[in-house]
PDB file of C-alpha atoms in Angstrom:
ATOM      1  CA  MET A   1     129.860  60.103  89.028  1.00 44.00           C
ATOM      2  CA  HIS A   2     133.206  61.948  89.134  1.00 45.00           C
ATOM      3  CA  GLN A   3     132.162  64.108  86.452  1.00 47.00           C
ATOM      4  CA  GLU A   4     128.609  64.915  87.602  1.00 46.00           C
ATOM      5  CA  THR A   5     130.128  65.897  91.219  1.00 46.00           C
ATOM      6  CA  HIS A   6     132.887  68.031  89.154  1.00 45.00           C
ATOM      7  CA  ILE A   7     130.335  70.005  87.059  1.00 46.00           C
ATOM      8  CA  SER A   8     127.804  70.286  90.449  1.00 51.00           C
ATOM      9  CA  SER A   9     130.746  71.667  92.378  1.00 64.00           C
ATOM     10  CA  SER A  10     132.061  74.122  89.335  1.00 79.00           C
ATOM     11  CA  ASN A  11     128.144  75.444  89.456  1.00 80.00           C
ATOM     12  CA  PHE A  12     128.189  75.927  92.905  1.00 85.00           C
ATOM     13  CA  VAL A  13     131.316  77.685  93.091  1.00 87.00           C
ATOM     14  CA  ARG A  14     130.160  79.967  90.365  1.00 87.00           C
ATOM     15  CA  ASP A  15     126.826  80.658  92.142  1.00 90.00           C
ATOM     16  CA  VAL A  16     128.801  81.581  95.276  1.00 90.00           C
ATOM     17  CA  ILE A  17     131.109  83.929  93.494  1.00 90.00           C
ATOM     18  CA  ILE A  18     128.371  85.551  91.601  1.00 89.00           C
ATOM     19  CA  GLY A  19     126.464  86.292  94.675  1.00 91.00           C
ATOM     20  CA  MET A  20     129.292  87.217  97.030  1.00 91.00           C
ATOM     21  CA  SER A  21     130.748  89.610  94.424  1.00 89.00           C
ATOM     22  CA  ASP A  22     127.301  91.722  94.589  1.00 90.00           C
ATOM     23  CA  GLY A  23     126.876  91.205  97.819  1.00 91.00           C
ATOM     24  CA  LEU A  24     129.758  92.644  99.131  1.00 91.00           C
ATOM     25  CA  THR A  25     130.019  95.389  96.359  1.00 91.00           C
ATOM     26  CA  VAL A  26     126.507  96.836  96.241  1.00 92.00           C
ATOM     27  CA  PRO A  27     125.558  97.143  99.852  1.00 91.00           C
ATOM     28  CA  PHE A  28     128.892  98.588 100.833  1.00 90.00           C
ATOM     29  CA  ALA A  29     128.698 101.160  98.078  1.00 90.00           C
ATOM     30  CA  LEU A  30     125.092 102.027  99.266  1.00 91.00           C
ATOM     31  CA  THR A  31     125.992 102.525 103.038  1.00 90.00           C
ATOM     32  CA  ALA A  32     129.055 104.596 102.245  1.00 89.00           C
ATOM     33  CA  GLY A  33     126.999 106.706  99.946  1.00 89.00           C
ATOM     34  CA  LEU A  34     124.191 107.048 102.807  1.00 88.00           C
ATOM     35  CA  SER A  35     126.805 107.744 105.651  1.00 85.00           C
ATOM     36  CA  GLY A  36     128.111 110.708 103.510  1.00 80.00           C
ATOM     37  CA  VAL A  37     124.914 112.535 103.933  1.00 82.00           C
ATOM     38  CA  LEU A  38     122.962 110.921 106.997  1.00 79.00           C
ATOM     39  CA  ASP A  39     124.025 111.769 110.479  1.00 76.00           C
ATOM     40  CA  THR A  40     121.700 108.634 111.942  1.00 80.00           C
ATOM     41  CA  ASN A  41     122.510 104.794 111.673  1.00 84.00           C
ATOM     42  CA  HIS A  42     118.697 103.993 111.842  1.00 87.00           C
ATOM     43  CA  LEU A  43     118.132 104.994 108.242  1.00 88.00           C
ATOM     44  CA  ILE A  44     121.571 103.411 107.026  1.00 90.00           C
ATOM     45  CA  ILE A  45     120.541 100.171 108.342  1.00 91.00           C
ATOM     46  CA  VAL A  46     116.929 100.100 107.144  1.00 92.00           C
ATOM     47  CA  SER A  47     118.309 101.146 103.832  1.00 90.00           C
ATOM     48  CA  GLY A  48     121.185  98.480 103.739  1.00 91.00           C
ATOM     49  CA  LEU A  49     118.593  95.865 104.855  1.00 93.00           C
ATOM     50  CA  SER A  50     116.115  96.909 102.221  1.00 93.00           C
ATOM     51  CA  GLU A  51     118.636  96.648  99.601  1.00 93.00           C
ATOM     52  CA  ILE A  52     120.104  93.220 101.087  1.00 93.00           C
ATOM     53  CA  ALA A  53     116.664  91.827 100.725  1.00 94.00           C
ATOM     54  CA  ALA A  54     115.867  93.169  97.356  1.00 94.00           C
ATOM     55  CA  GLY A  55     119.378  91.962  95.977  1.00 92.00           C
ATOM     56  CA  CYS A  56     118.598  88.562  97.235  1.00 94.00           C
ATOM     57  CA  ILE A  57     115.590  88.454  95.749  1.00 94.00           C
ATOM     58  CA  SER A  58     116.466  89.609  92.247  1.00 93.00           C
ATOM     59  CA  MET A  59     119.756  87.701  92.184  1.00 92.00           C
ATOM     60  CA  GLY A  60     118.136  84.728  93.328  1.00 93.00           C
ATOM     61  CA  LEU A  61     115.271  85.153  90.598  1.00 93.00           C
ATOM     62  CA  GLY A  62     118.184  85.668  87.949  1.00 92.00           C
ATOM     63  CA  GLY A  63     119.831  82.447  89.148  1.00 90.00           C
ATOM     64  CA  PHE A  64     116.516  80.518  89.003  1.00 91.00           C
ATOM     65  CA  LEU A  65     115.887  81.594  85.436  1.00 91.00           C
ATOM     66  CA  ALA A  66     119.367  80.979  84.262  1.00 88.00           C
ATOM     67  CA  GLY A  67     119.415  77.475  85.587  1.00 85.00           C
ATOM     68  CA  GLN A  68     115.821  76.696  84.225  1.00 87.00           C
ATOM     69  CA  THR A  69     117.002  78.022  80.950  1.00 87.00           C
ATOM     70  CA  GLU A  70     120.070  75.755  80.983  1.00 85.00           C
ATOM     71  CA  VAL A  71     117.753  72.675  81.393  1.00 86.00           C
ATOM     72  CA  GLU A  72     115.269  73.924  78.742  1.00 85.00           C
ATOM     73  CA  HIS A  73     118.551  74.401  76.420  1.00 87.00           C
ATOM     74  CA  TYR A  74     119.460  71.149  76.985  1.00 85.00           C
ATOM     75  CA  ASP A  75     116.131  69.227  76.677  1.00 87.00           C
ATOM     76  CA  SER A  76     115.410  71.129  73.483  1.00 87.00           C
ATOM     77  CA  GLU A  77     118.855  69.952  72.107  1.00 87.00           C
ATOM     78  CA  LEU A  78     118.097  66.328  73.374  1.00 87.00           C
ATOM     79  CA  LYS A  79     115.071  66.388  71.534  1.00 88.00           C
ATOM     80  CA  ARG A  80     116.386  67.492  68.150  1.00 88.00           C
ATOM     81  CA  GLU A  81     119.221  64.970  68.631  1.00 85.00           C
ATOM     82  CA  TYR A  82     116.926  62.083  68.817  1.00 87.00           C
ATOM     83  CA  GLU A  83     115.032  63.183  65.762  1.00 84.00           C
ATOM     84  CA  GLU A  84     118.367  63.488  63.740  1.00 84.00           C
ATOM     85  CA  VAL A  85     119.250  60.062  65.059  1.00 80.00           C
ATOM     86  CA  GLU A  86     116.009  58.554  63.951  1.00 81.00           C
ATOM     87  CA  ASN A  87     115.588  60.518  60.597  1.00 83.00           C
ATOM     88  CA  VAL A  88     119.036  60.930  59.208  1.00 83.00           C
ATOM     89  CA  PRO A  89     121.025  58.109  60.970  1.00 77.00           C
ATOM     90  CA  ASP A  90     123.815  58.023  58.266  1.00 81.00           C
ATOM     91  CA  THR A  91     124.571  61.816  58.704  1.00 84.00           C
ATOM     92  CA  GLU A  92     124.745  61.175  62.376  1.00 82.00           C
ATOM     93  CA  ARG A  93     127.058  58.789  61.960  1.00 82.00           C
ATOM     94  CA  MET A  94     129.386  60.560  59.613  1.00 83.00           C
ATOM     95  CA  GLU A  95     129.460  63.161  62.408  1.00 83.00           C
ATOM     96  CA  VAL A  96     130.523  60.515  64.906  1.00 80.00           C
ATOM     97  CA  GLU A  97     133.166  59.336  62.751  1.00 81.00           C
ATOM     98  CA  ALA A  98     134.478  62.987  62.273  1.00 84.00           C
ATOM     99  CA  ILE A  99     134.681  63.358  65.744  1.00 83.00           C
ATOM    100  CA  PHE A 100     136.773  60.526  66.403  1.00 83.00           C
ATOM    101  CA  ILE A 101     139.093  61.318  63.484  1.00 82.00           C
ATOM    102  CA  ASP A 102     139.684  64.859  65.010  1.00 80.00           C
ATOM    103  CA  MET A 103     140.623  63.086  68.274  1.00 80.00           C
ATOM    104  CA  GLY A 104     143.241  61.143  66.303  1.00 78.00           C
ATOM    105  CA  VAL A 105     141.535  57.851  66.069  1.00 76.00           C
ATOM    106  CA  ASP A 106     142.131  56.295  62.555  1.00 77.00           C
ATOM    107  CA  LYS A 107     139.528  56.048  60.137  1.00 78.00           C
ATOM    108  CA  GLU A 108     138.836  52.463  60.042  1.00 79.00           C
ATOM    109  CA  LEU A 109     138.775  52.332  63.601  1.00 82.00           C
ATOM    110  CA  SER A 110     136.726  55.280  63.728  1.00 80.00           C
ATOM    111  CA  LYS A 111     134.001  53.460  61.517  1.00 81.00           C
ATOM    112  CA  GLN A 112     134.126  50.308  63.980  1.00 81.00           C
ATOM    113  CA  VAL A 113     133.446  52.320  67.156  1.00 79.00           C
ATOM    114  CA  THR A 114     130.829  54.449  65.414  1.00 81.00           C
ATOM    115  CA  LEU A 115     129.132  51.131  64.480  1.00 82.00           C
ATOM    116  CA  GLN A 116     129.236  50.024  68.092  1.00 79.00           C
ATOM    117  CA  ILE A 117     127.976  53.314  69.226  1.00 80.00           C
ATOM    118  CA  SER A 118     125.025  53.530  66.872  1.00 80.00           C
ATOM    119  CA  GLN A 119     123.828  50.337  68.200  1.00 79.00           C
ATOM    120  CA  ASP A 120     122.079  51.856  71.137  1.00 79.00           C
ATOM    121  CA  LYS A 121     120.244  54.854  70.338  1.00 82.00           C
ATOM    122  CA  HIS A 122     120.455  56.519  74.033  1.00 82.00           C
ATOM    123  CA  LYS A 123     124.408  56.150  73.929  1.00 84.00           C
ATOM    124  CA  TRP A 124     124.395  57.627  70.541  1.00 80.00           C
ATOM    125  CA  VAL A 125     122.560  60.460  71.241  1.00 83.00           C
ATOM    126  CA  ASP A 126     124.412  60.987  74.741  1.00 84.00           C
ATOM    127  CA  PHE A 127     127.912  60.795  72.762  1.00 81.00           C
ATOM    128  CA  MET A 128     126.394  63.751  70.427  1.00 83.00           C
ATOM    129  CA  MET A 129     125.400  65.785  73.326  1.00 85.00           C
ATOM    130  CA  ARG A 130     128.618  65.462  75.068  1.00 86.00           C
ATOM    131  CA  PHE A 131     131.040  65.644  72.211  1.00 80.00           C
ATOM    132  CA  GLU A 132     129.020  67.476  69.297  1.00 81.00           C
ATOM    133  CA  LEU A 133     127.272  69.936  71.493  1.00 81.00           C
ATOM    134  CA  GLY A 134     129.510  70.156  74.299  1.00 80.00           C
ATOM    135  CA  LEU A 135     126.473  69.656  76.844  1.00 78.00           C
ATOM    136  CA  ASP A 136     126.409  67.834  80.044  1.00 80.00           C
ATOM    137  CA  LYS A 137     123.056  66.921  81.474  1.00 80.00           C
ATOM    138  CA  PRO A 138     122.332  69.491  84.150  1.00 78.00           C
ATOM    139  CA  ASP A 139     121.087  68.590  87.638  1.00 77.00           C
ATOM    140  CA  LYS A 140     117.179  68.739  87.444  1.00 78.00           C
ATOM    141  CA  ASP A 141     117.088  70.664  90.679  1.00 81.00           C
ATOM    142  CA  ARG A 142     119.797  73.098  88.899  1.00 82.00           C
ATOM    143  CA  ALA A 143     117.368  76.181  88.910  1.00 86.00           C
ATOM    144  CA  ILE A 144     116.457  76.205  92.557  1.00 91.00           C
ATOM    145  CA  LYS A 145     119.791  75.326  93.790  1.00 89.00           C
ATOM    146  CA  SER A 146     121.395  78.083  91.764  1.00 89.00           C
ATOM    147  CA  ALA A 147     118.755  80.547  93.062  1.00 92.00           C
ATOM    148  CA  LEU A 148     119.119  79.468  96.716  1.00 93.00           C
ATOM    149  CA  THR A 149     123.135  79.622  96.538  1.00 93.00           C
ATOM    150  CA  ILE A 150     123.268  82.964  94.949  1.00 93.00           C
ATOM    151  CA  ALA A 151     120.642  84.529  97.332  1.00 94.00           C
ATOM    152  CA  PHE A 152     122.278  83.326 100.678  1.00 94.00           C
ATOM    153  CA  SER A 153     125.714  84.248  99.138  1.00 94.00           C
ATOM    154  CA  TYR A 154     124.516  87.655  98.511  1.00 94.00           C
ATOM    155  CA  LEU A 155     123.152  87.764 102.001  1.00 95.00           C
ATOM    156  CA  ALA A 156     126.304  86.778 103.340  1.00 94.00           C
ATOM    157  CA  GLY A 157     128.293  89.377 101.853  1.00 93.00           C
ATOM    158  CA  GLY A 158     125.613  92.165 102.293  1.00 93.00           C
ATOM    159  CA  PHE A 159     125.810  91.954 105.865  1.00 93.00           C
ATOM    160  CA  ILE A 160     129.502  92.324 106.196  1.00 94.00           C
ATOM    161  CA  PRO A 161     129.403  96.088 105.379  1.00 93.00           C
ATOM    162  CA  LEU A 162     126.279  96.614 107.138  1.00 93.00           C
ATOM    163  CA  PHE A 163     127.259  94.607 110.499  1.00 93.00           C
ATOM    164  CA  PRO A 164     129.243  97.936 112.077  1.00 92.00           C
ATOM    165  CA  TYR A 165     126.469 100.300 111.810  1.00 91.00           C
ATOM    166  CA  LEU A 166     124.331  97.369 113.808  1.00 90.00           C
ATOM    167  CA  MET A 167     126.733  97.660 116.570  1.00 90.00           C
ATOM    168  CA  THR A 168     127.226 101.160 117.238  1.00 85.00           C
ATOM    169  CA  SER A 169     125.020 104.381 116.999  1.00 82.00           C
ATOM    170  CA  ASN A 170     127.775 106.497 115.891  1.00 82.00           C
ATOM    171  CA  ASN A 171     127.642 107.022 112.352  1.00 81.00           C
ATOM    172  CA  GLN A 172     131.207 107.792 111.355  1.00 84.00           C
ATOM    173  CA  GLN A 173     132.543 104.953 113.617  1.00 88.00           C
ATOM    174  CA  GLY A 174     130.253 102.667 111.601  1.00 88.00           C
ATOM    175  CA  PHE A 175     131.234 104.037 108.537  1.00 89.00           C
ATOM    176  CA  TYR A 176     135.198 103.612 109.411  1.00 90.00           C
ATOM    177  CA  PHE A 177     134.717 100.052 110.853  1.00 92.00           C
ATOM    178  CA  SER A 178     132.323  99.240 107.747  1.00 92.00           C
ATOM    179  CA  CYS A 179     135.074 100.256 105.354  1.00 92.00           C
ATOM    180  CA  ILE A 180     137.833  98.402 107.286  1.00 93.00           C
ATOM    181  CA  ILE A 181     136.171  95.089 107.550  1.00 94.00           C
ATOM    182  CA  THR A 182     134.608  95.039 103.790  1.00 94.00           C
ATOM    183  CA  VAL A 183     137.893  95.998 102.495  1.00 94.00           C
ATOM    184  CA  VAL A 184     139.573  92.904 104.216  1.00 94.00           C
ATOM    185  CA  ALA A 185     136.653  90.872 103.172  1.00 94.00           C
ATOM    186  CA  LEU A 186     137.155  91.838  99.533  1.00 93.00           C
ATOM    187  CA  ILE A 187     140.847  91.154  99.862  1.00 94.00           C
ATOM    188  CA  ILE A 188     140.021  87.428 101.148  1.00 93.00           C
ATOM    189  CA  PHE A 189     137.172  86.875  99.012  1.00 92.00           C
ATOM    190  CA  GLY A 190     139.269  88.045  95.904  1.00 91.00           C
ATOM    191  CA  TYR A 191     142.095  85.847  97.056  1.00 92.00           C
ATOM    192  CA  PHE A 192     140.115  82.815  96.998  1.00 90.00           C
ATOM    193  CA  LYS A 193     138.218  83.667  93.875  1.00 89.00           C
ATOM    194  CA  SER A 194     141.615  84.261  91.860  1.00 89.00           C
ATOM    195  CA  LYS A 195     142.565  80.416  93.450  1.00 88.00           C
ATOM    196  CA  VAL A 196     139.549  78.847  92.126  1.00 86.00           C
ATOM    197  CA  THR A 197     139.357  80.723  88.673  1.00 82.00           C
ATOM    198  CA  GLY A 198     142.870  80.169  88.102  1.00 85.00           C
ATOM    199  CA  GLN A 199     143.527  83.874  87.806  1.00 86.00           C
ATOM    200  CA  PRO A 200     147.048  85.586  88.717  1.00 88.00           C
ATOM    201  CA  LEU A 201     146.616  85.979  92.638  1.00 89.00           C
ATOM    202  CA  ILE A 202     147.837  89.612  93.101  1.00 91.00           C
ATOM    203  CA  LYS A 203     146.135  90.795  90.193  1.00 91.00           C
ATOM    204  CA  GLY A 204     142.781  89.023  90.872  1.00 89.00           C
ATOM    205  CA  THR A 205     142.887  90.094  94.562  1.00 91.00           C
ATOM    206  CA  LEU A 206     143.416  93.729  93.764  1.00 92.00           C
ATOM    207  CA  LYS A 207     140.740  93.709  91.044  1.00 91.00           C
ATOM    208  CA  VAL A 208     138.002  92.594  93.417  1.00 90.00           C
ATOM    209  CA  ALA A 209     139.258  94.864  96.149  1.00 91.00           C
ATOM    210  CA  LEU A 210     139.657  98.036  93.923  1.00 92.00           C
ATOM    211  CA  THR A 211     136.236  97.469  92.369  1.00 90.00           C
ATOM    212  CA  GLY A 212     134.412  97.399  95.843  1.00 90.00           C
ATOM    213  CA  ILE A 213     136.369 100.651  96.957  1.00 91.00           C
ATOM    214  CA  ILE A 214     135.903 102.548  93.868  1.00 92.00           C
ATOM    215  CA  ALA A 215     132.269 102.042  94.146  1.00 90.00           C
ATOM    216  CA  ALA A 216     132.057 103.129  97.629  1.00 89.00           C
ATOM    217  CA  VAL A 217     134.219 106.341  97.055  1.00 90.00           C
ATOM    218  CA  ALA A 218     132.256 107.299  94.134  1.00 90.00           C
ATOM    219  CA  ALA A 219     129.096 106.492  95.940  1.00 88.00           C
ATOM    220  CA  TYR A 220     130.429 108.524  98.993  1.00 85.00           C
ATOM    221  CA  SER A 221     131.933 111.244  96.916  1.00 88.00           C
ATOM    222  CA  LEU A 222     128.427 111.679  94.731  1.00 86.00           C
ATOM    223  CA  ALA A 223     126.221 111.893  97.999  1.00 82.00           C
ATOM    224  CA  LYS A 224     128.692 114.555  99.600  1.00 78.00           C
ATOM    225  CA  LEU A 225     128.423 116.591  96.109  1.00 82.00           C
ATOM    226  CA  VAL A 226     124.679 116.651  95.856  1.00 77.00           C
ATOM    227  CA  SER A 227     123.964 117.087  99.349  1.00 65.00           C
TER     228      SER A 227
END
């Protein structure tokens, strides 16, 4: 139960990071670019909302397909392991013994434990899935949970750079406030992302913040250049 909770939490955090990373960066770059060529907030807001909607859908679908593929891959490997246990049991027992020996268990004890495990086909297959293939059984609802988590994380991140444009009719005011709150959000997000993933805090925070800033500056500069 503890292991399943840990895996589920890891998947959730990963999906939040995926959705929030793109949600903060892409709409920020888009609104910054449009601010460089448009004098009215209306088109920026409409374009921003359209991009956020499209991003939520595309990112959510991507998460759904990835989660579905993970489940299908597990089921495929599970079926193969059952077939191998049924058709080549001696070979599979040797593989179990080898795993225990690699763990530091002596050969005689490895044989005894292997014999015990092989008495139950389901436990035997589960052992092979975990320790030979490194696969844990995924949540059957993994695909839909991943899709929703990524989509809503993208939505939350995307509204941060767009929000100032909704609060003012002045294009430049909206742009300046959008830059300020989005950079702050990127720094906060980068800090927590680094903390969760175990990266150096300063390096990880700067990496996330600079990625968003560079994308926005590039979009704004390019828009000014071609306008």
